[in-house]
Amino acid sequence: MTAIIPNLPSLYDPFSTEAKWQKFWEDNQVYKADPNKGGEPYCIVIPPPNVTGSLHMGHAFESSLIDTLVRYHRMQGRNTLWLPGTDHASIAVHSMLEKQLKTEGKTRYELGREKFLERAWEWKAESEGTILNQLRRLGVSVDWSRERFTLDEGLSKAVVEAFTRLYEEGLIYRGEYLVNWCPASQSAVSDVEVENQEVNGNLWHFRYPLTDGSGYVEVATTRPETMLGDTAVAVNPNDNRYKHLIGKTVTLPILHREIPIIGDEFVDPTFGTGCVKITPAHDPNDFDMGKRHNLPLINIMNKDGTLNANALEFQGQDRFVARKNVVSRLEADGFLVKIEDYKHTVPYSDRGKVPIEPLLSTQWFVKIRPLADKTLEFLDQQTSPEFVPQRWTKVYRDWLVKLTDWCISRQLWWGHQIPAWYAVSETDGQITDNTPFVVAKSETEAWEKGKAQFGENVKLEQDPDVLDTWFSSGLWPFSTLGWPEQTQDLATYYPTTTLVTGFDIIFFWVARMTMMGGHFTEQMPFQTVYIHGLVLDEKGQKMSKTKGNGIDPLLLINKYGTDALRYTLIREVAGAGQDIRLEYDRKKDESASVEASRNFANKLWNAARFVMMNLDGQTPQQLGNPVATELSDRWIISRYHQVVKQTTNFIDNYGLGEAAKGLYEFIWGDFCDQYIELVKSRLQADADPASRRVAQQTLGYVLEGIMKLLHPFMPHITEEIWQTLTQQPADSRQTLPLQIYPQVDVNLIYPALEEQFELLIATIRTIRNLRAEADIKPGIKVTANLQTESEKEREILTAGQSYIKDLAKIETLSITDKQENQTVAAKKPQSGLKTIGLVILALFLGRLGLAVGNAIDDTPIVGTFFEIVGFSYTAWFVSQNLLTAQARLRLWRRFFPQRESEQSQEPENAIAGVIGTIQVLIPLNGVVDIEAVRAKLEKSLSKAEAEVQSLSTRLNNPSFVDRARADVVEGARDALAEAQKQAEILRVRLKAMPTAKP
């Protein structure tokens, strides 16, 4: 009965294949973690994307890196959990909803908190599916049954627990402090949510008159409107220009307020005039100075960025409008000295995208030093967590050292409402800075505490503010596993193993997680932090919405497939933590690098089809493991185990890009281009059955191993091929993600054999290149001569000559010593005379030797001795000079040295190439029309040179370069580089072509 041969379709369709396996994996809960399973745990919690977001290239890159690690460790047999989830993105969602309401002519206050939150939850339900479904398109191997959201019930419970514990321990307090205020979102933002941007601004110089009428001092500022809140002028006490003024007062222009001149060493005498206006309520440095000198705090700003009643005539004006008006007023009153252009740094709200306003406000704070210091102990004493690359350890440590108290309250409604209740009955029904409060885990508990503290008639109102999003995100590694409950998941998977994240949120998120984890669990939340770089655009620039240079990963997935994009992103990594550059043609929405990965998938697909068509319907398990007998079998199995060892080592050390490149080279080069070609003749029906069987075993064994090795990088195509190759039954189907990753067998690695085979492959490649250069048609077999003085190389070439002949299409192959091919000019007259002279000399010496020998022979004892010596010498001479052709040739050349002009005469009309010390000669007579090939190459070279000339002239024309669009000029430069490269290649080929002789 004829075996049914399973096979793949002739063309690989990534879209149907990927969708099929994504559904299969999720429907069958292939990635569901089981804490009871046993085994060494491996856990990663996803860096939660914003619920409002959509997949961008950074997500695709990060998720591809994580999924590669997770799949690899799962296949290593570890008890693996990759936990998914999303973040509620407090400021982003809040801002988006307020914009919607503004278009409707409403405010959130008119709508009310309850209705506002209803809208937020509706938005979450609609938008959350977008990012999660896009992650599914990437084929991420997460446990969807454990999906979390930072506002879900469990995580909300963890947030309340953390807040109340920290408060009870004295690590959370409420107080008045200068905070970073975002007028756009009308909320406080933390220091790490502030992005410093360099801008071209101005430095305004003003005169402040001394109150005693004796003169004035000149101050300089970049924010003139804040002078309305000035409460002092400061100078450095060591500045001889001004120290005599300390203790005097000046009269503040416009407001006519008398303010003191103080001395403080913080003042930089070299900045501006050396006199600094002090506005304690609107500058962090001034705030600190104000506390040192007991200065009053005058706030001139409303929360929306307009000026308040303290600004008098400027009340209600936007801060930037007021800036112009204040300057105009000071100029009109004669106090403006000059305006200078000034480039300086302005802090912007990362969320609101507007300049932040330092604002005096009553907020909730975390005392950061106890948490940061404990985290530093873990780092310094236990090197925990470990950073990859290690250079980020210093960055992380420096940040922890510099941290100041963390403002955790936000004046928003979407988020975790602060679990504090104010006794408003104590302050006329209003929440003021002085209203007493209780902190509780629930409203019921709050009423119990409130009644006990303020009496039965107390009226409580919960704090309307919410917590900073990073507060809940800081708990993410353990709150997602069930903390504060002691769940089995928490016991099994915490601390997590690896955190994969970008360097840009080390401060936002990583440090917060380590501080919270160290405090609440007495452990760092992860063992290793793998910091990856950024995905740069085709010009090597950072992608950003501002520049509009982002690349939509879904567009590339829809064009080339998920596996192709994933593999490209990982393969481009040239070392842990390095940025990668993605080739992209914006006119065509195409990527050459992703297309190359798609081609790699097609190559693998076609190779797998060929293998399965030649296994007679048997699986690798049915065929059994090969016992390699032939050179090529031993070589490919050795290379396979070498790659297993190399890949495992790279991934274990976070060299994912290097691992991907190594697999590419092995699969495309060694397996597809070399081994499959080498065994084709052994797979024929009339081939030796034993050899055919070993070839089938080897093909099946290596192909299945390749699917397992490559699976973490390209999960969909490898699953499809593996399922077909192993003929998995539909009713009890196993799946590739749960197979054991290949293990190296060092006994099957033969470095010397691999080195020898590399010589054979290089030789085949050189012959193929020579054939191409000489335009020899593929179907024509040629004669080739391989020459080398190395006896070892000749032995290797001889052992593999059948491979060379098969793959390089060689009819007649000779492998010789280079010296043997040097022409001996034996027919020259002078050589003939040398021969006659040598014969006469030999006869004379022979006769003389015979006479001497007879005389010695008659001498007792001596004769016997010389007989022994003569016999021994004769045996040595014969073994050294006569047994081999090479030895005889050396002996002949000792007497007949050749002239240099008589050596190394190559066959006429032959094309030559070199591999190391091996010379390759291919005679061309009767094989190709040399002059026709040369004419063809010369014609192509002329065309390329004309193109170079035309483009060079165009680019050297200033009119073209200055007036043409930038993309046109860039296209011309690219075309010139391509034409120059093509011309150089043609010149090399022409130089290598022999000159035909009549």
PDB file of C-alpha atoms in Angstrom, residues 380-517:
ATOM      1  CA  ASP A 380      24.504  47.433  46.551  1.00  0.00           C
ATOM      2  CA  GLN A 381      24.481  44.326  48.745  1.00  0.00           C
ATOM      3  CA  GLN A 382      22.805  41.757  46.505  1.00  0.00           C
ATOM      4  CA  THR A 383      23.158  43.252  42.999  1.00  0.00           C
ATOM      5  CA  SER A 384      19.395  42.984  42.797  1.00  0.00           C
ATOM      6  CA  PRO A 385      17.936  43.492  40.325  1.00  0.00           C
ATOM      7  CA  GLU A 386      20.582  42.771  37.705  1.00  0.00           C
ATOM      8  CA  PHE A 387      20.488  45.079  34.696  1.00  0.00           C
ATOM      9  CA  VAL A 388      21.186  43.972  31.122  1.00  0.00           C
ATOM     10  CA  PRO A 389      23.100  45.809  29.718  1.00  0.00           C
ATOM     11  CA  GLN A 390      24.967  46.454  32.952  1.00  0.00           C
ATOM     12  CA  ARG A 391      25.611  50.117  32.153  1.00  0.00           C
ATOM     13  CA  TRP A 392      22.019  50.943  33.137  1.00  0.00           C
ATOM     14  CA  THR A 393      22.765  49.945  36.740  1.00  0.00           C
ATOM     15  CA  LYS A 394      24.539  53.253  37.358  1.00  0.00           C
ATOM     16  CA  VAL A 395      21.720  55.254  35.783  1.00  0.00           C
ATOM     17  CA  TYR A 396      19.191  53.452  37.970  1.00  0.00           C
ATOM     18  CA  ARG A 397      21.305  53.892  41.099  1.00  0.00           C
ATOM     19  CA  ASP A 398      21.940  57.602  40.494  1.00  0.00           C
ATOM     20  CA  TRP A 399      18.219  58.146  40.116  1.00  0.00           C
ATOM     21  CA  LEU A 400      17.437  56.418  43.408  1.00  0.00           C
ATOM     22  CA  VAL A 401      20.021  58.567  45.174  1.00  0.00           C
ATOM     23  CA  LYS A 402      18.519  61.829  43.874  1.00  0.00           C
ATOM     24  CA  LEU A 403      14.832  61.046  44.423  1.00  0.00           C
ATOM     25  CA  THR A 404      12.759  63.527  46.421  1.00  0.00           C
ATOM     26  CA  ASP A 405       9.300  63.042  47.912  1.00  0.00           C
ATOM     27  CA  TRP A 406       6.798  61.779  45.378  1.00  0.00           C
ATOM     28  CA  CYS A 407       3.584  63.745  44.807  1.00  0.00           C
ATOM     29  CA  ILE A 408       0.983  61.028  44.276  1.00  0.00           C
ATOM     30  CA  SER A 409      -2.293  62.982  44.082  1.00  0.00           C
ATOM     31  CA  ARG A 410      -3.823  64.030  40.790  1.00  0.00           C
ATOM     32  CA  GLN A 411      -6.730  66.426  40.335  1.00  0.00           C
ATOM     33  CA  LEU A 412      -8.594  64.027  38.067  1.00  0.00           C
ATOM     34  CA  TRP A 413     -11.592  61.694  38.326  1.00  0.00           C
ATOM     35  CA  TRP A 414     -10.498  58.672  36.282  1.00  0.00           C
ATOM     36  CA  GLY A 415      -8.306  56.514  38.474  1.00  0.00           C
ATOM     37  CA  HIS A 416      -8.019  55.196  42.030  1.00  0.00           C
ATOM     38  CA  GLN A 417      -9.798  57.696  44.251  1.00  0.00           C
ATOM     39  CA  ILE A 418      -7.659  58.512  47.273  1.00  0.00           C
ATOM     40  CA  PRO A 419      -8.944  56.482  50.290  1.00  0.00           C
ATOM     41  CA  ALA A 420      -9.140  59.495  52.594  1.00  0.00           C
ATOM     42  CA  TRP A 421     -12.337  61.009  53.968  1.00  0.00           C
ATOM     43  CA  TYR A 422     -12.503  64.618  55.191  1.00  0.00           C
ATOM     44  CA  ALA A 423     -14.575  65.641  58.190  1.00  0.00           C
ATOM     45  CA  VAL A 424     -16.134  68.587  56.344  1.00  0.00           C
ATOM     46  CA  SER A 425     -18.431  69.157  59.284  1.00  0.00           C
ATOM     47  CA  GLU A 426     -15.350  70.600  61.004  1.00  0.00           C
ATOM     48  CA  THR A 427     -14.738  73.216  58.280  1.00  0.00           C
ATOM     49  CA  ASP A 428     -18.187  74.514  57.318  1.00  0.00           C
ATOM     50  CA  GLY A 429     -18.873  71.741  54.791  1.00  0.00           C
ATOM     51  CA  GLN A 430     -15.800  72.537  52.652  1.00  0.00           C
ATOM     52  CA  ILE A 431     -12.573  70.645  52.024  1.00  0.00           C
ATOM     53  CA  THR A 432      -9.798  73.058  52.908  1.00  0.00           C
ATOM     54  CA  ASP A 433      -6.087  72.669  53.424  1.00  0.00           C
ATOM     55  CA  ASN A 434      -6.794  72.330  57.134  1.00  0.00           C
ATOM     56  CA  THR A 435      -9.799  69.981  57.060  1.00  0.00           C
ATOM     57  CA  PRO A 436      -9.101  66.938  59.289  1.00  0.00           C
ATOM     58  CA  PHE A 437      -9.416  63.516  57.659  1.00  0.00           C
ATOM     59  CA  VAL A 438      -9.294  59.778  58.209  1.00  0.00           C
ATOM     60  CA  VAL A 439      -7.652  57.189  55.959  1.00  0.00           C
ATOM     61  CA  ALA A 440      -9.544  53.905  55.612  1.00  0.00           C
ATOM     62  CA  LYS A 441      -9.771  50.833  53.379  1.00  0.00           C
ATOM     63  CA  SER A 442     -13.497  51.318  52.788  1.00  0.00           C
ATOM     64  CA  GLU A 443     -16.261  53.854  53.266  1.00  0.00           C
ATOM     65  CA  THR A 444     -17.707  51.763  56.108  1.00  0.00           C
ATOM     66  CA  GLU A 445     -14.400  51.799  57.925  1.00  0.00           C
ATOM     67  CA  ALA A 446     -14.092  55.535  57.292  1.00  0.00           C
ATOM     68  CA  TRP A 447     -17.465  56.216  58.976  1.00  0.00           C
ATOM     69  CA  GLU A 448     -16.453  54.100  61.952  1.00  0.00           C
ATOM     70  CA  LYS A 449     -13.208  56.040  62.323  1.00  0.00           C
ATOM     71  CA  GLY A 450     -14.916  59.379  61.676  1.00  0.00           C
ATOM     72  CA  LYS A 451     -17.607  58.844  64.311  1.00  0.00           C
ATOM     73  CA  ALA A 452     -15.043  57.683  66.837  1.00  0.00           C
ATOM     74  CA  GLN A 453     -12.886  60.732  66.225  1.00  0.00           C
ATOM     75  CA  PHE A 454     -15.399  63.522  65.522  1.00  0.00           C
ATOM     76  CA  GLY A 455     -18.678  62.275  66.983  1.00  0.00           C
ATOM     77  CA  GLU A 456     -21.900  60.795  65.651  1.00  0.00           C
ATOM     78  CA  ASN A 457     -22.876  63.903  63.720  1.00  0.00           C
ATOM     79  CA  VAL A 458     -19.712  63.978  61.623  1.00  0.00           C
ATOM     80  CA  LYS A 459     -20.087  64.583  57.906  1.00  0.00           C
ATOM     81  CA  LEU A 460     -17.482  62.880  55.702  1.00  0.00           C
ATOM     82  CA  GLU A 461     -16.548  63.511  52.104  1.00  0.00           C
ATOM     83  CA  GLN A 462     -14.013  61.416  50.200  1.00  0.00           C
ATOM     84  CA  ASP A 463     -11.045  63.159  48.658  1.00  0.00           C
ATOM     85  CA  PRO A 464     -12.060  63.885  45.034  1.00  0.00           C
ATOM     86  CA  ASP A 465      -8.522  63.429  43.710  1.00  0.00           C
ATOM     87  CA  VAL A 466      -7.095  60.197  42.337  1.00  0.00           C
ATOM     88  CA  LEU A 467      -3.702  58.602  42.743  1.00  0.00           C
ATOM     89  CA  ASP A 468      -0.888  58.958  40.248  1.00  0.00           C
ATOM     90  CA  THR A 469      -1.148  56.156  37.661  1.00  0.00           C
ATOM     91  CA  TRP A 470       2.399  55.090  38.502  1.00  0.00           C
ATOM     92  CA  PHE A 471       1.317  54.330  42.063  1.00  0.00           C
ATOM     93  CA  SER A 472      -0.818  51.387  40.889  1.00  0.00           C
ATOM     94  CA  SER A 473       1.747  50.473  38.211  1.00  0.00           C
ATOM     95  CA  GLY A 474       4.412  50.303  40.907  1.00  0.00           C
ATOM     96  CA  LEU A 475       2.483  47.409  42.473  1.00  0.00           C
ATOM     97  CA  TRP A 476       1.986  45.599  39.132  1.00  0.00           C
ATOM     98  CA  PRO A 477       4.432  42.647  39.525  1.00  0.00           C
ATOM     99  CA  PHE A 478       2.781  41.412  42.723  1.00  0.00           C
ATOM    100  CA  SER A 479      -0.714  42.932  42.653  1.00  0.00           C
ATOM    101  CA  THR A 480      -1.405  41.063  39.400  1.00  0.00           C
ATOM    102  CA  LEU A 481      -0.497  37.798  41.173  1.00  0.00           C
ATOM    103  CA  GLY A 482      -3.023  38.364  43.959  1.00  0.00           C
ATOM    104  CA  TRP A 483      -1.250  40.483  46.599  1.00  0.00           C
ATOM    105  CA  PRO A 484      -2.164  41.356  49.335  1.00  0.00           C
ATOM    106  CA  GLU A 485      -3.686  37.879  49.466  1.00  0.00           C
ATOM    107  CA  GLN A 486      -1.134  35.080  49.730  1.00  0.00           C
ATOM    108  CA  THR A 487      -2.254  33.306  46.573  1.00  0.00           C
ATOM    109  CA  GLN A 488      -0.667  30.252  44.997  1.00  0.00           C
ATOM    110  CA  ASP A 489       0.251  32.344  41.967  1.00  0.00           C
ATOM    111  CA  LEU A 490       2.082  34.792  44.211  1.00  0.00           C
ATOM    112  CA  ALA A 491       3.919  31.974  45.986  1.00  0.00           C
ATOM    113  CA  THR A 492       4.909  30.309  42.698  1.00  0.00           C
ATOM    114  CA  TYR A 493       5.681  33.130  40.291  1.00  0.00           C
ATOM    115  CA  TYR A 494       6.905  35.965  42.539  1.00  0.00           C
ATOM    116  CA  PRO A 495       9.474  37.422  42.353  1.00  0.00           C
ATOM    117  CA  THR A 496       9.082  37.465  38.592  1.00  0.00           C
ATOM    118  CA  THR A 497      12.072  36.428  36.536  1.00  0.00           C
ATOM    119  CA  THR A 498      12.641  39.130  33.957  1.00  0.00           C
ATOM    120  CA  LEU A 499      11.355  42.605  33.246  1.00  0.00           C
ATOM    121  CA  VAL A 500      11.717  43.647  29.611  1.00  0.00           C
ATOM    122  CA  THR A 501      11.290  47.375  29.127  1.00  0.00           C
ATOM    123  CA  GLY A 502      12.693  50.469  27.459  1.00  0.00           C
ATOM    124  CA  PHE A 503      15.288  52.697  29.073  1.00  0.00           C
ATOM    125  CA  ASP A 504      12.909  55.655  28.949  1.00  0.00           C
ATOM    126  CA  ILE A 505      10.780  54.349  31.846  1.00  0.00           C
ATOM    127  CA  ILE A 506      13.503  53.235  34.230  1.00  0.00           C
ATOM    128  CA  PHE A 507      12.539  56.267  36.312  1.00  0.00           C
ATOM    129  CA  PHE A 508       8.813  56.284  35.660  1.00  0.00           C
ATOM    130  CA  TRP A 509       8.198  52.625  36.338  1.00  0.00           C
ATOM    131  CA  VAL A 510      11.179  50.407  37.132  1.00  0.00           C
ATOM    132  CA  ALA A 511      12.296  52.374  40.189  1.00  0.00           C
ATOM    133  CA  ARG A 512       8.697  52.626  41.444  1.00  0.00           C
ATOM    134  CA  MET A 513       8.272  48.840  41.192  1.00  0.00           C
ATOM    135  CA  THR A 514      11.521  48.098  42.983  1.00  0.00           C
ATOM    136  CA  MET A 515      10.716  50.534  45.813  1.00  0.00           C
ATOM    137  CA  MET A 516       7.194  49.170  46.266  1.00  0.00           C
ATOM    138  CA  GLY A 517       8.319  45.563  45.936  1.00  0.00           C
TER     139      GLY A 517
END
